[in-house]
Coordinates of C-alpha atoms and ligand atoms in Angstrom, one line a residue:
X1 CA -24.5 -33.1 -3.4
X2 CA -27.4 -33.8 -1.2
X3 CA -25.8 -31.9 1.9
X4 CA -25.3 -28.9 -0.7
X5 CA -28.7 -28.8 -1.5
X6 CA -30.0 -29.1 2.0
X7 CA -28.0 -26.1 2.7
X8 CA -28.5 -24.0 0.0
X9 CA -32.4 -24.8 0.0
X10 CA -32.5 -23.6 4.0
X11 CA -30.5 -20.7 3.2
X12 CA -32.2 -19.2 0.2
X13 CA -35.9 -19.9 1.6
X14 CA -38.2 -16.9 1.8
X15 CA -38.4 -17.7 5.1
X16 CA -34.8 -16.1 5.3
X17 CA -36.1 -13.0 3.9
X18 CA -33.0 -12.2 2.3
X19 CA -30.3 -12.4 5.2
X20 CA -30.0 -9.0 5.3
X21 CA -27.1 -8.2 7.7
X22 CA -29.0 -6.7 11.3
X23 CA -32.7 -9.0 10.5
X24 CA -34.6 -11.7 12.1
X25 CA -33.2 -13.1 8.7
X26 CA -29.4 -13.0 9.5
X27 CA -30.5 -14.7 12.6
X28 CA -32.2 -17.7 11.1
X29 CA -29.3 -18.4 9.1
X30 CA -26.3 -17.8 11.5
X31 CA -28.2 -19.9 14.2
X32 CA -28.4 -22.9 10.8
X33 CA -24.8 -22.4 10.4
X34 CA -24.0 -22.9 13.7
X35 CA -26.1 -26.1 13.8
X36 CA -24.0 -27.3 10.8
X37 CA -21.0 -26.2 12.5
X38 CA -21.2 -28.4 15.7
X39 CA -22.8 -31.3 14.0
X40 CA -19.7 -31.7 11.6
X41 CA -17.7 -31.4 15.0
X42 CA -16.3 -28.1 14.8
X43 CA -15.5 -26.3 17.8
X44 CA -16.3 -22.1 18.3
X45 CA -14.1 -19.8 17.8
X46 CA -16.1 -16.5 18.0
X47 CA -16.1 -14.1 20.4
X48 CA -20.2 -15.3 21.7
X49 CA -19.4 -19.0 21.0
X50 CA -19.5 -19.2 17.6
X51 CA -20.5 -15.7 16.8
X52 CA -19.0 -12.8 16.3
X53 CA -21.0 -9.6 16.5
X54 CA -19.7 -6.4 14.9
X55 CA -21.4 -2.8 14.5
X56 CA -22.2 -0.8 11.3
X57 CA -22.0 2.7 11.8
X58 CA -25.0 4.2 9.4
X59 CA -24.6 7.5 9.6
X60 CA -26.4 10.1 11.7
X61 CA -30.6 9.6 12.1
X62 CA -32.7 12.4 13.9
X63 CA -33.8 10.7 16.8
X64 CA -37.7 10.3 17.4
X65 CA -37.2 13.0 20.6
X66 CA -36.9 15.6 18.1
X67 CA -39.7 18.1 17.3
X68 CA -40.4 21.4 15.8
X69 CA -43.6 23.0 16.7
X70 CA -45.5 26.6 15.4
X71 CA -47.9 28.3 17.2
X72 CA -48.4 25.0 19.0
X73 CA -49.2 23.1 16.0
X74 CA -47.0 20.0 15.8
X75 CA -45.3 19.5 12.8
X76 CA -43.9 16.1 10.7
X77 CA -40.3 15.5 10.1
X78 CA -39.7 14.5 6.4
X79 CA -43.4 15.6 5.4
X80 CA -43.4 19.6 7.1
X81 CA -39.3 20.1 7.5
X82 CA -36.3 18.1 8.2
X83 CA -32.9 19.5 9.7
X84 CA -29.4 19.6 7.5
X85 CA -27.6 16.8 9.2
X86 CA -24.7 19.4 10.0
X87 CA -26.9 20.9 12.8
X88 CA -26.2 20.5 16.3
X89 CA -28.5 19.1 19.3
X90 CA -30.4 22.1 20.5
X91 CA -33.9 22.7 22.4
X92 CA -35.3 26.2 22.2
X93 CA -38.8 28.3 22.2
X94 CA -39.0 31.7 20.2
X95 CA -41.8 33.8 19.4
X96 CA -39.8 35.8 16.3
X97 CA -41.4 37.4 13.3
X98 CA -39.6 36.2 10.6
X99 CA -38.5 39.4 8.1
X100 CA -36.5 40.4 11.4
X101 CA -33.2 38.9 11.8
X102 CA -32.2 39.6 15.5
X103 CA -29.9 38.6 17.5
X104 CA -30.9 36.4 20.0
X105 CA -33.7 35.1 18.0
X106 CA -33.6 32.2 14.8
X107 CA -33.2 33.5 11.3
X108 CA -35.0 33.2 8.5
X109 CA -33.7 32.8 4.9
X110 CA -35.8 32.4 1.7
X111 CA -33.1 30.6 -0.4
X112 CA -35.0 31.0 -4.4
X113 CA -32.2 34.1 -4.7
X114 CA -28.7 31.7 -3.8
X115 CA -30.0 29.5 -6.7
X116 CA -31.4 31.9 -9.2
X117 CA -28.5 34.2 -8.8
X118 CA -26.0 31.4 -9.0
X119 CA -24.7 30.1 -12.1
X120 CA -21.2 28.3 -11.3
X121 CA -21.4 24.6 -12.1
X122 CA -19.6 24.0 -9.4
X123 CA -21.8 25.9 -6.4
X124 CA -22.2 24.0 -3.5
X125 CA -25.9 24.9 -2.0
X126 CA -24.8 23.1 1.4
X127 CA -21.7 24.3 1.6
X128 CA -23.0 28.3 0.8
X129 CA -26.2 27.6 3.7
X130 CA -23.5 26.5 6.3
X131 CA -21.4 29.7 5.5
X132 CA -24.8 31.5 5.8
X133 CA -25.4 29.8 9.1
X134 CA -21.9 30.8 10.4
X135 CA -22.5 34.3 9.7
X136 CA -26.2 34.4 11.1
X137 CA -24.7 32.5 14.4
X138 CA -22.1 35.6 14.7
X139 CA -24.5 38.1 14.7
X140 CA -26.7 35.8 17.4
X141 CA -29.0 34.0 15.2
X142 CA -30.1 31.1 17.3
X143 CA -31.4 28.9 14.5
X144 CA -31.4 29.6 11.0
X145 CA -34.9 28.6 8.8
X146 CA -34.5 28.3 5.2
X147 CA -37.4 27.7 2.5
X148 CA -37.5 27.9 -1.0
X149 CA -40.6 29.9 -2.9
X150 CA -38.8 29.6 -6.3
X151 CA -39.2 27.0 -8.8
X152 CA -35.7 25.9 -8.8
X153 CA -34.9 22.2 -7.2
X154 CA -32.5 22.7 -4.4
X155 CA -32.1 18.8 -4.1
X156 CA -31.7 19.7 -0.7
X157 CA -32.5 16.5 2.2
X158 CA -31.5 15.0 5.0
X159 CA -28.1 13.1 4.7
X160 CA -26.9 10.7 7.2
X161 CA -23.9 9.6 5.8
X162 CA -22.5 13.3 5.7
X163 CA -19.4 13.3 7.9
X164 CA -18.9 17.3 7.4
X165 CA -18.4 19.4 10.9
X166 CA -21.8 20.8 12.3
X167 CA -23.0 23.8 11.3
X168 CA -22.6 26.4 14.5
X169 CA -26.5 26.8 14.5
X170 CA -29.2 24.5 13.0
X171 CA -30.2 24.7 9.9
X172 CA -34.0 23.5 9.5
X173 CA -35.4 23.1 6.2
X174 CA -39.3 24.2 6.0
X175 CA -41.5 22.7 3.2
X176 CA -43.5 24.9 1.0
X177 CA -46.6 24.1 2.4
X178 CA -45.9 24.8 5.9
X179 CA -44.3 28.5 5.0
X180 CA -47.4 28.9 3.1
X181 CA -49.7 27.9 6.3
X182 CA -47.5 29.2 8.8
X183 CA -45.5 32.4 7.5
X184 CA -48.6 34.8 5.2
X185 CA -47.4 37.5 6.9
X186 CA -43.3 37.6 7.7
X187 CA -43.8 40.7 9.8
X188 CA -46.0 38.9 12.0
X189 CA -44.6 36.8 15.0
X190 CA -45.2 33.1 15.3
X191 CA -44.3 31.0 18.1
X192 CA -41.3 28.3 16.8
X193 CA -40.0 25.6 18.9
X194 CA -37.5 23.3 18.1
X195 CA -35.7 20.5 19.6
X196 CA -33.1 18.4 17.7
X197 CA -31.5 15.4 18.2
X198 CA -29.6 13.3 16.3
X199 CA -28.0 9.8 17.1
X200 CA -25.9 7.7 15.4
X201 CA -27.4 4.9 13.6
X202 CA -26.0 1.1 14.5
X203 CA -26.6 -2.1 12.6
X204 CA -25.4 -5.2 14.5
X205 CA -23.9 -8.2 12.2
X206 CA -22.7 -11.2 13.4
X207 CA -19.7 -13.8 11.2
X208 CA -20.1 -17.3 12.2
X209 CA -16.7 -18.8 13.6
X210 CA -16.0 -22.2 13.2
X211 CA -12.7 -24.1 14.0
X212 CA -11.1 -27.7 13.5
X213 CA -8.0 -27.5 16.1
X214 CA -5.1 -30.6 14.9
X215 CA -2.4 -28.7 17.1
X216 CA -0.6 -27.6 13.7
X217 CA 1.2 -24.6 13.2
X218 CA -0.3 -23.3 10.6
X219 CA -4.2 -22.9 9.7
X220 CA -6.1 -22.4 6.5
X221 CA -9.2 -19.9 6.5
X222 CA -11.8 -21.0 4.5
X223 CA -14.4 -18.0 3.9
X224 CA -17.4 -17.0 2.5
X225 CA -20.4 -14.4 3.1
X226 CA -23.5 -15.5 4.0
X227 CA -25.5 -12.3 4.3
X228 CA -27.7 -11.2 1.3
X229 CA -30.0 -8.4 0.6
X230 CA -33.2 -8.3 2.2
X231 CA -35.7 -6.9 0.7
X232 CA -33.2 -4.8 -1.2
X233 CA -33.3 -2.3 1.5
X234 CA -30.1 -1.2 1.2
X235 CA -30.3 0.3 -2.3
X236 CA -28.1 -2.7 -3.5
X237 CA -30.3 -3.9 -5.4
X238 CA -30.6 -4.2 -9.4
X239 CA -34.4 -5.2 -8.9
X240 CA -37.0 -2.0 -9.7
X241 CA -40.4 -3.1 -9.3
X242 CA -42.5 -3.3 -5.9
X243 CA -40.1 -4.4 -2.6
X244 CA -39.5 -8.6 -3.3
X245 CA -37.2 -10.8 -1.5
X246 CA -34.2 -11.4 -2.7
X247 CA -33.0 -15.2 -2.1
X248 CA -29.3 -14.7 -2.9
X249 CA -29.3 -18.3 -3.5
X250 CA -25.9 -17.8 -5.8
X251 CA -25.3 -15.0 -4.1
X252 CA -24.3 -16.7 -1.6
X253 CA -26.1 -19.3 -0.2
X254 CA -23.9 -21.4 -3.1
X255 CA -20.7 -20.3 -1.2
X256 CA -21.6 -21.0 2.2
X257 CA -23.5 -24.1 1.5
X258 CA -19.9 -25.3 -0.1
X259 CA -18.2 -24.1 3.3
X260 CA -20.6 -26.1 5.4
X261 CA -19.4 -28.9 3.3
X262 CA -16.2 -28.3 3.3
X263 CA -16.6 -28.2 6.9
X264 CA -17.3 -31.7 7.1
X265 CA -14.7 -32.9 4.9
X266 CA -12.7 -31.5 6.5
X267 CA -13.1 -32.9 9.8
X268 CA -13.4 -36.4 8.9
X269 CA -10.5 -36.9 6.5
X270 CA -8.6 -33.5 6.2
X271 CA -4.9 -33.5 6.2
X272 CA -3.7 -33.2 9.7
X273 CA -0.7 -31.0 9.0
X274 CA -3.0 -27.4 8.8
X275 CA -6.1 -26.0 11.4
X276 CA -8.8 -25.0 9.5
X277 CA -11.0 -22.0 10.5
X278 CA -14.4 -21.9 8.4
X279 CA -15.8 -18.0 8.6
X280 CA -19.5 -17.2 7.2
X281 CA -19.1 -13.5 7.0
X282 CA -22.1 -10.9 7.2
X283 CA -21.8 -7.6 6.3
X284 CA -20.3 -8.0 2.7
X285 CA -23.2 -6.7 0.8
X286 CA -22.5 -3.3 2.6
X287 CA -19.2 -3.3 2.2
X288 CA -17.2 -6.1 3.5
X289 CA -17.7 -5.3 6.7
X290 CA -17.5 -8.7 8.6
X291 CA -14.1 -9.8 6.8
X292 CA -12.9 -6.7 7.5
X293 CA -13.7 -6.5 11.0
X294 CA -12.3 -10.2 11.2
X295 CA -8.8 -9.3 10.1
X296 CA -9.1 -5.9 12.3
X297 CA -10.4 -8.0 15.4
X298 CA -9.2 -11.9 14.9
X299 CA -9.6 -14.7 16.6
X300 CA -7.4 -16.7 15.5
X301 CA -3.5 -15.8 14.8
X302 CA -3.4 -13.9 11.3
X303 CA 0.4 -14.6 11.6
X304 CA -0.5 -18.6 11.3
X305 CA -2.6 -18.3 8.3
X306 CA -1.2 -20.2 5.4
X307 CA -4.0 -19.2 3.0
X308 CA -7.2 -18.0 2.6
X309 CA -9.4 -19.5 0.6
X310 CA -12.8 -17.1 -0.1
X311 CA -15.7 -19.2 -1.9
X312 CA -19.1 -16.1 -3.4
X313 CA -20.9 -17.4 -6.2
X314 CA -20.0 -20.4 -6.9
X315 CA -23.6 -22.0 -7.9
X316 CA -23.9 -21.1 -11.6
X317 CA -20.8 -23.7 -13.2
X318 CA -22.0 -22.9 -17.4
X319 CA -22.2 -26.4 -18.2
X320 CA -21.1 -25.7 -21.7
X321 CA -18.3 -23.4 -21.0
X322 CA -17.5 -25.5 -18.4
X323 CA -15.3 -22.0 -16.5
X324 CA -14.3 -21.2 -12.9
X325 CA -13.0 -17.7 -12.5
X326 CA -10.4 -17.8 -9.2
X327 CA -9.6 -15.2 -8.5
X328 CA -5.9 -13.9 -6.1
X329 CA -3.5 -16.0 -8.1
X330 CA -0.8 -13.4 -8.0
X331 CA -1.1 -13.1 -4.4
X332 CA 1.4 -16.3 -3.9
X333 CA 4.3 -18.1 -6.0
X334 CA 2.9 -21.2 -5.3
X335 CA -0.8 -20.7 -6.9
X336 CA 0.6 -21.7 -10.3
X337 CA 1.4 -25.6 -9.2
X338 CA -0.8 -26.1 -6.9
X339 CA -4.2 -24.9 -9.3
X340 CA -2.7 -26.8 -12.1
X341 CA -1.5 -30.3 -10.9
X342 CA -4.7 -31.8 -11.8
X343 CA -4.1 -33.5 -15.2
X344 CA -7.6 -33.8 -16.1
X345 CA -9.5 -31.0 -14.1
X346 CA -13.1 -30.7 -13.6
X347 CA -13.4 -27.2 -15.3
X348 CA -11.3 -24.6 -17.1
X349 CA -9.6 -22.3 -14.7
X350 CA -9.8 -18.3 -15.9
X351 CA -7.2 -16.8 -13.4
X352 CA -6.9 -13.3 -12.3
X353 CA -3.6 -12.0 -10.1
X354 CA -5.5 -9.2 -8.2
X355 CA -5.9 -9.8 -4.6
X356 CA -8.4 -7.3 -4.7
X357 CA -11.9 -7.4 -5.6
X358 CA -15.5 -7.3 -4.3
X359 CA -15.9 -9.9 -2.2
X360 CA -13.9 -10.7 1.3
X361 CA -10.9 -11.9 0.3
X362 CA -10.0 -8.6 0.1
X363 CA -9.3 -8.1 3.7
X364 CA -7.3 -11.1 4.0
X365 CA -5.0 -9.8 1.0
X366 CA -4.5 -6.5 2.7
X367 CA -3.0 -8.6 6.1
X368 CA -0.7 -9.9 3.6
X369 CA -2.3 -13.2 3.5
X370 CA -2.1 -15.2 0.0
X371 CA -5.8 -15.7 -1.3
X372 CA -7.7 -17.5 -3.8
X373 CA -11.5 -16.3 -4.5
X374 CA -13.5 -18.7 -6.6
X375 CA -16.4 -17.3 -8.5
X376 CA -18.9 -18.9 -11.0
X377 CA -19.3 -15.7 -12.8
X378 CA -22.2 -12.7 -13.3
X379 CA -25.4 -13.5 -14.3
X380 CA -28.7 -11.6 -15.4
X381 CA -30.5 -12.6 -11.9
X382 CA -27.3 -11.0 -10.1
X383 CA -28.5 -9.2 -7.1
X384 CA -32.4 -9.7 -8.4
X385 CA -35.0 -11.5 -6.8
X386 CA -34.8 -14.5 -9.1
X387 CA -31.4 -15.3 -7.8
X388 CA -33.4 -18.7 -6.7
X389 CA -32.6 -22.5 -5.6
X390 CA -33.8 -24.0 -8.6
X391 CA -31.2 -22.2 -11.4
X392 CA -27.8 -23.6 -8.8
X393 CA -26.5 -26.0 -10.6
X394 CA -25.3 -28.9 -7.9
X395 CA -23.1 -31.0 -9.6
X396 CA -21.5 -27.7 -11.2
X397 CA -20.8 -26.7 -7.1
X398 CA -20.1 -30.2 -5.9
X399 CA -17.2 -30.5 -8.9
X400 CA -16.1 -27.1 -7.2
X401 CA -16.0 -28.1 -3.5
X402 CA -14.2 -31.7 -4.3
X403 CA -11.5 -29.7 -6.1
X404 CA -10.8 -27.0 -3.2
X405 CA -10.9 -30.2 -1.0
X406 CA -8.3 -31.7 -3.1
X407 CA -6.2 -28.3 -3.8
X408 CA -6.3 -28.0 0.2
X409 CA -4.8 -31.6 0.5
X410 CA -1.7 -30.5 -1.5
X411 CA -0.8 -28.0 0.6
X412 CA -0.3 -30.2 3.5
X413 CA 3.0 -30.3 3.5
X414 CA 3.5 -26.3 2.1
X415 CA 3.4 -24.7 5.6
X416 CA 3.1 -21.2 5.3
X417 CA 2.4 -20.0 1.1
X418 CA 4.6 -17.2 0.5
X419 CA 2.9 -14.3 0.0
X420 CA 3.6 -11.5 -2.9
X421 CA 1.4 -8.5 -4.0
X422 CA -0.7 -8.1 -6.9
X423 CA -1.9 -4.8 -8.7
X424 CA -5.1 -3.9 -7.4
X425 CA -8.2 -3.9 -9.3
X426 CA -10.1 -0.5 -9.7
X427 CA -13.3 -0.9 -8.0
X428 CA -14.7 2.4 -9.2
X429 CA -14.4 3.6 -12.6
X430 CA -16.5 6.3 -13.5
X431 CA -16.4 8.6 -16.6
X432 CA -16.8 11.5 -15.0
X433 CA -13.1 10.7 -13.5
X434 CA -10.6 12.2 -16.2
X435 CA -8.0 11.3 -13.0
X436 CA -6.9 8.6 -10.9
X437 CA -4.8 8.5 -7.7
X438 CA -4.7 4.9 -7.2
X439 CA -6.4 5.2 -3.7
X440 CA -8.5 2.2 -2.7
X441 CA -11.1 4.1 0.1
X442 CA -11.6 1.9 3.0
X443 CA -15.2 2.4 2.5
X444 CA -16.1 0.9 6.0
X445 CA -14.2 3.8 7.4
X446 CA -16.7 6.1 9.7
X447 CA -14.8 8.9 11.1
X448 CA -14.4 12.1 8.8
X449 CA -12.0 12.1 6.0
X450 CA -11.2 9.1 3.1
X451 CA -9.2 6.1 5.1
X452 CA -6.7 4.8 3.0
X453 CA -6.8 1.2 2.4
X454 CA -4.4 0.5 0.0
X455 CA -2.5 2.4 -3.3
X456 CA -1.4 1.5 -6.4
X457 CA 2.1 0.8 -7.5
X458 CA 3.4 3.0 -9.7
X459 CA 0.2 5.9 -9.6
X460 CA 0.3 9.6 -8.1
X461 CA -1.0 8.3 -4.5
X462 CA 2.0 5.8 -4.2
X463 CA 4.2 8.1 -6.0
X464 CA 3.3 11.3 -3.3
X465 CA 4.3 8.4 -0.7
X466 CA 0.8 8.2 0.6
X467 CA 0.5 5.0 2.4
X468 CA -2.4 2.7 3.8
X469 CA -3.9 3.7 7.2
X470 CA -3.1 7.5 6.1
X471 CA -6.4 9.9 6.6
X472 CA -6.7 12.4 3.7
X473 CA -9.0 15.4 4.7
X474 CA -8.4 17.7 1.5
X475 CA -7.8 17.4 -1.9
X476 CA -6.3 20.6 -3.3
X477 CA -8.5 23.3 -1.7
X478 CA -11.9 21.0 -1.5
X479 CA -12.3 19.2 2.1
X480 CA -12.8 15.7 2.2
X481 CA -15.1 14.3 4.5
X482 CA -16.6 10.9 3.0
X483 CA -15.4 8.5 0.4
X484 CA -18.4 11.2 -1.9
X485 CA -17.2 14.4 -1.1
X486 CA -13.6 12.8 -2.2
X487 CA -15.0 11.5 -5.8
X488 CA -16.5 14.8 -5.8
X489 CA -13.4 16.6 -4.9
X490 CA -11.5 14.1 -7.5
X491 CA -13.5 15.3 -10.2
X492 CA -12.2 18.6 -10.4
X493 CA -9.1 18.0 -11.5
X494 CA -7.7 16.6 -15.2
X495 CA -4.7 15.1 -16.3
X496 CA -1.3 17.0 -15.1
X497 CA -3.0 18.9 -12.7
X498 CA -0.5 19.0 -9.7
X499 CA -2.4 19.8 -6.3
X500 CA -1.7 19.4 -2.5
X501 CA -2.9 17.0 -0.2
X502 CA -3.6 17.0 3.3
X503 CA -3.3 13.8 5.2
X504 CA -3.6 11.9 9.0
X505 CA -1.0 10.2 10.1
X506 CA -1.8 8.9 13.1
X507 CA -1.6 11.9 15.2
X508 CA 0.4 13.8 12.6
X509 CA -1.5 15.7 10.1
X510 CA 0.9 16.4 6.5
X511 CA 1.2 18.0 3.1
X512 CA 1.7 16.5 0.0
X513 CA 2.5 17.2 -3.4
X514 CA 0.5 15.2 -5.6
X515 CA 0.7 14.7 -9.7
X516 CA -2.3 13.6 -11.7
Ligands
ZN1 ZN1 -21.6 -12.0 -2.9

């Protein structure tokens, strides 16, 4: 108990700020873990000794090289203008009046009329400025300016995260002030130059790769995240006053303090009969993007793993109700026995089959690993700043750690667990959904189009023999370019609608026939 709360205290100190995957945070606490590792004699099995960096593609950013100047005056991105993300690179001086529309020169386009004049629920602003834009560019438009003197919201802004081809031209957005400085007069000629860049936007994580090596044949992976988030940066956060660190101590300092532990346990009086690999995955709060990049890049055999065994949240045992949710149980035949051989257990065990779920036992599942995911439960400080130190309750987590120590022990002699699949559990439901396909999106996914990760049994997806790994670029006669424009897409069907998909293969692109 006192080795938990050494670890848990390190971890969740403000000094941490967070562990936010890519900070001076991560860092502190992948650098403790590795301290823990070698002390309890484990040996690295990263790819950088015992870490193992991995990149997080953010999206597009306009790079600070960019700038659009009039008549010499320089003005601010995000404050003056900002560019549709869907423009291309370009560098270019004009002196244009803008009423004329020329070819040769940029255009400009007072956009108050698309929205007044356009009633359809459904109207796509972007999607109507980037047609606009490929009609300027074939008559020569070099550039096309758009502004908006009406009182309608456009909700127009730069996105990052949009995947959808570039526009032929750019598309700059100017704020009202600046067409009200710059533009009095359209008929008179102003000097506009523009140069655009945009880059894509990497975050650098880092798992932490421990390894206890007894020359079996099999190993057990013992997992769980240690990243948390920040200052709530990432929009992942329930908090809403001013920007305040969030600990994460549950969430899940609790987990990988009990790995640590485990760690050492493990070393000194483990059964012989299994390896053990001990991962402390970043990247989970954005999306499971460690585990996932683990099980795409391992480094260790998947083929050997026995088990996985994922540990996130397991710091708030309800001493009244005395419950442990684990999670995975369907995922083998053996769970059953080997969860309930204790006759007199330390807690009551709520299971749930589904391999699937929000943490990183998810990626082990979908390498057709068996899994178990142990889980304390939700709880009001649940990504909030006062996920703190003080409410873990240590005995609750030690109780948890002995019994995983003990479950590990009977399957010394179990070799490889078979392995069977579960139903998956429906990360997103949203009401505005009066469909489903059964698609789980690989949300980690950064090229264009929705990357399968996994379907249902039995819904339309499976059904239209859409399979894992598959690419789906349109949904009936809507493009999909991003795990949004697909909900978006998704939404505008209802129940017995039958539509066509198009899908990647590989290198094969395909059609099919899909019934809600
Ligand atoms: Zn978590």
């Amino acid at each position: 108990m006192n080795n938990l709360k050494q670890h848990l205290s390190y971890l969740a100190d403000d000094r941490l700020e967070g562990r936010r995957t890519g900070t001076n945070g991560e860092q502190l606490a992948m650098a403790y873990i590795q301290k823990v590792f070698e002390k309890n004699g484990l040996s690295a099995r990263g790819k950088e000794g015992y870490f193992q960096p991995f990149e997080i593609n953010e999206g597009r950013a306009v790079a600070a090289a960019s700038l659009l100047m009039i008549n010499g005056n320089l003005l601010q991105l995000e404050n003056d203008f900002f560019p549709l993300a869907c423009s291309p690179d370009v560098s270019d001086e004009h002196m244009v009046a803008p009423a004329l529309s020329e070819s040769g020169l940029p255009w400009f386009l007072d956009i108050e009329d698309m929205l007044a004049n356009n009633t359809h629920p459904h109207f796509d602003l972007y999607q109507a400025l980037k047609d606009k834009a490929r009609d300027a560019a074939a008559k020569g438009a070099t550039a096309l300016y758009i502004y908006n003197s009406g009182s309608q919201a456009d909700g127009l802004k730069y996105d990052g995260a949009d995947r959808s081809p570039r526009s032929g031209i750019p598309i700059i957005y100017l704020k009202a002030a600046v067409v009200k400085k710059w533009i009095t007069d359209p008929t008179h000629p102003i000097e506009i130059k523009l140069r655009l860049q945009q880059t894509n936007k990497i975050r650098k994580g880092h798992n932490v790769v421990g390894y206890i090596d007894n020359q079996a044949p099999t190993t057990v992976v013992l997992g769980a995240h240690f990243d948390h988030l920040g200052y709530g940066e990432d929009n992942n956060s329930r908090h809403t006053g001013d920007a305040a660190i969030h600990n994460g101590a549950d969430d899940n300092a609790s987990g990988t303090a009990a790995l640590l532990e485990l760690s050492r346990m493990l070393k000194k009086s483990g059964p012989r009969n299994h390896n053990y690999a001990f991962i402390a995955f970043s990247g989970e709060e954005l999306g499971l993007y460690g585990s996932r990049y683990f099980t795409e890049n391992p480094t260790i055999a998947l083929s050997d793993v026995s088990y996985m065994i994922n540990m996130d949240m397991v710091g708030r045992l309800n001493d009244s109700s005395k419950t442990i949710t684990v999670g995975g149980f369907g995922t083998s035949p053996s769970w059953q026995q080997l969860l309930f051989a204790e006759k007199k257990m330390p807690f009551q065990i709520k299971i749930d089959s589904s391999g699937t779920g929000p943490s990183d036992h998810t990626s082990f599942y979908r390498k057709d690993i068996p899994v178990l995911f142990f889980f304390t439960g939700l709880h009001t400080d649940y990504h909030k700043p006062s996920d703190d130190f003080e409410k873990i309750n240590y005995a609750g987590t030690t109780h948890i750690v002995n019994y995983i120590y003990r479950l590990i022990g009977r399957t010394s002699n179990n070799g490889k667990l078979a392995f069977q699949k579960t139903r998956e559990q429906q990360t997103t439901t949203s009401a505005r959904f009066t469909v489903s396909m059964g698609i789980m999106p690989d949300y980690t996914f950064s090229g264009a189009g929705l990357r399968v990760d996994g379907v249902s049994e039995g819904k339309p997806a499976q059904k239209a023999g859409i399979k894992a790994g598959d690419i789906v670029t349109m949904l009936g006669s809507y493009p999909v370019y991003s795990v949004e424009s697909y909900m978006q897409a998704l939404s505008k069907f209802k129940k017995e609608d039958a539509t066509q998909v198009k899908l990647k293969r590989g290198e094969t692109e395909l059609m099919v026939e899909v019934s809600f």
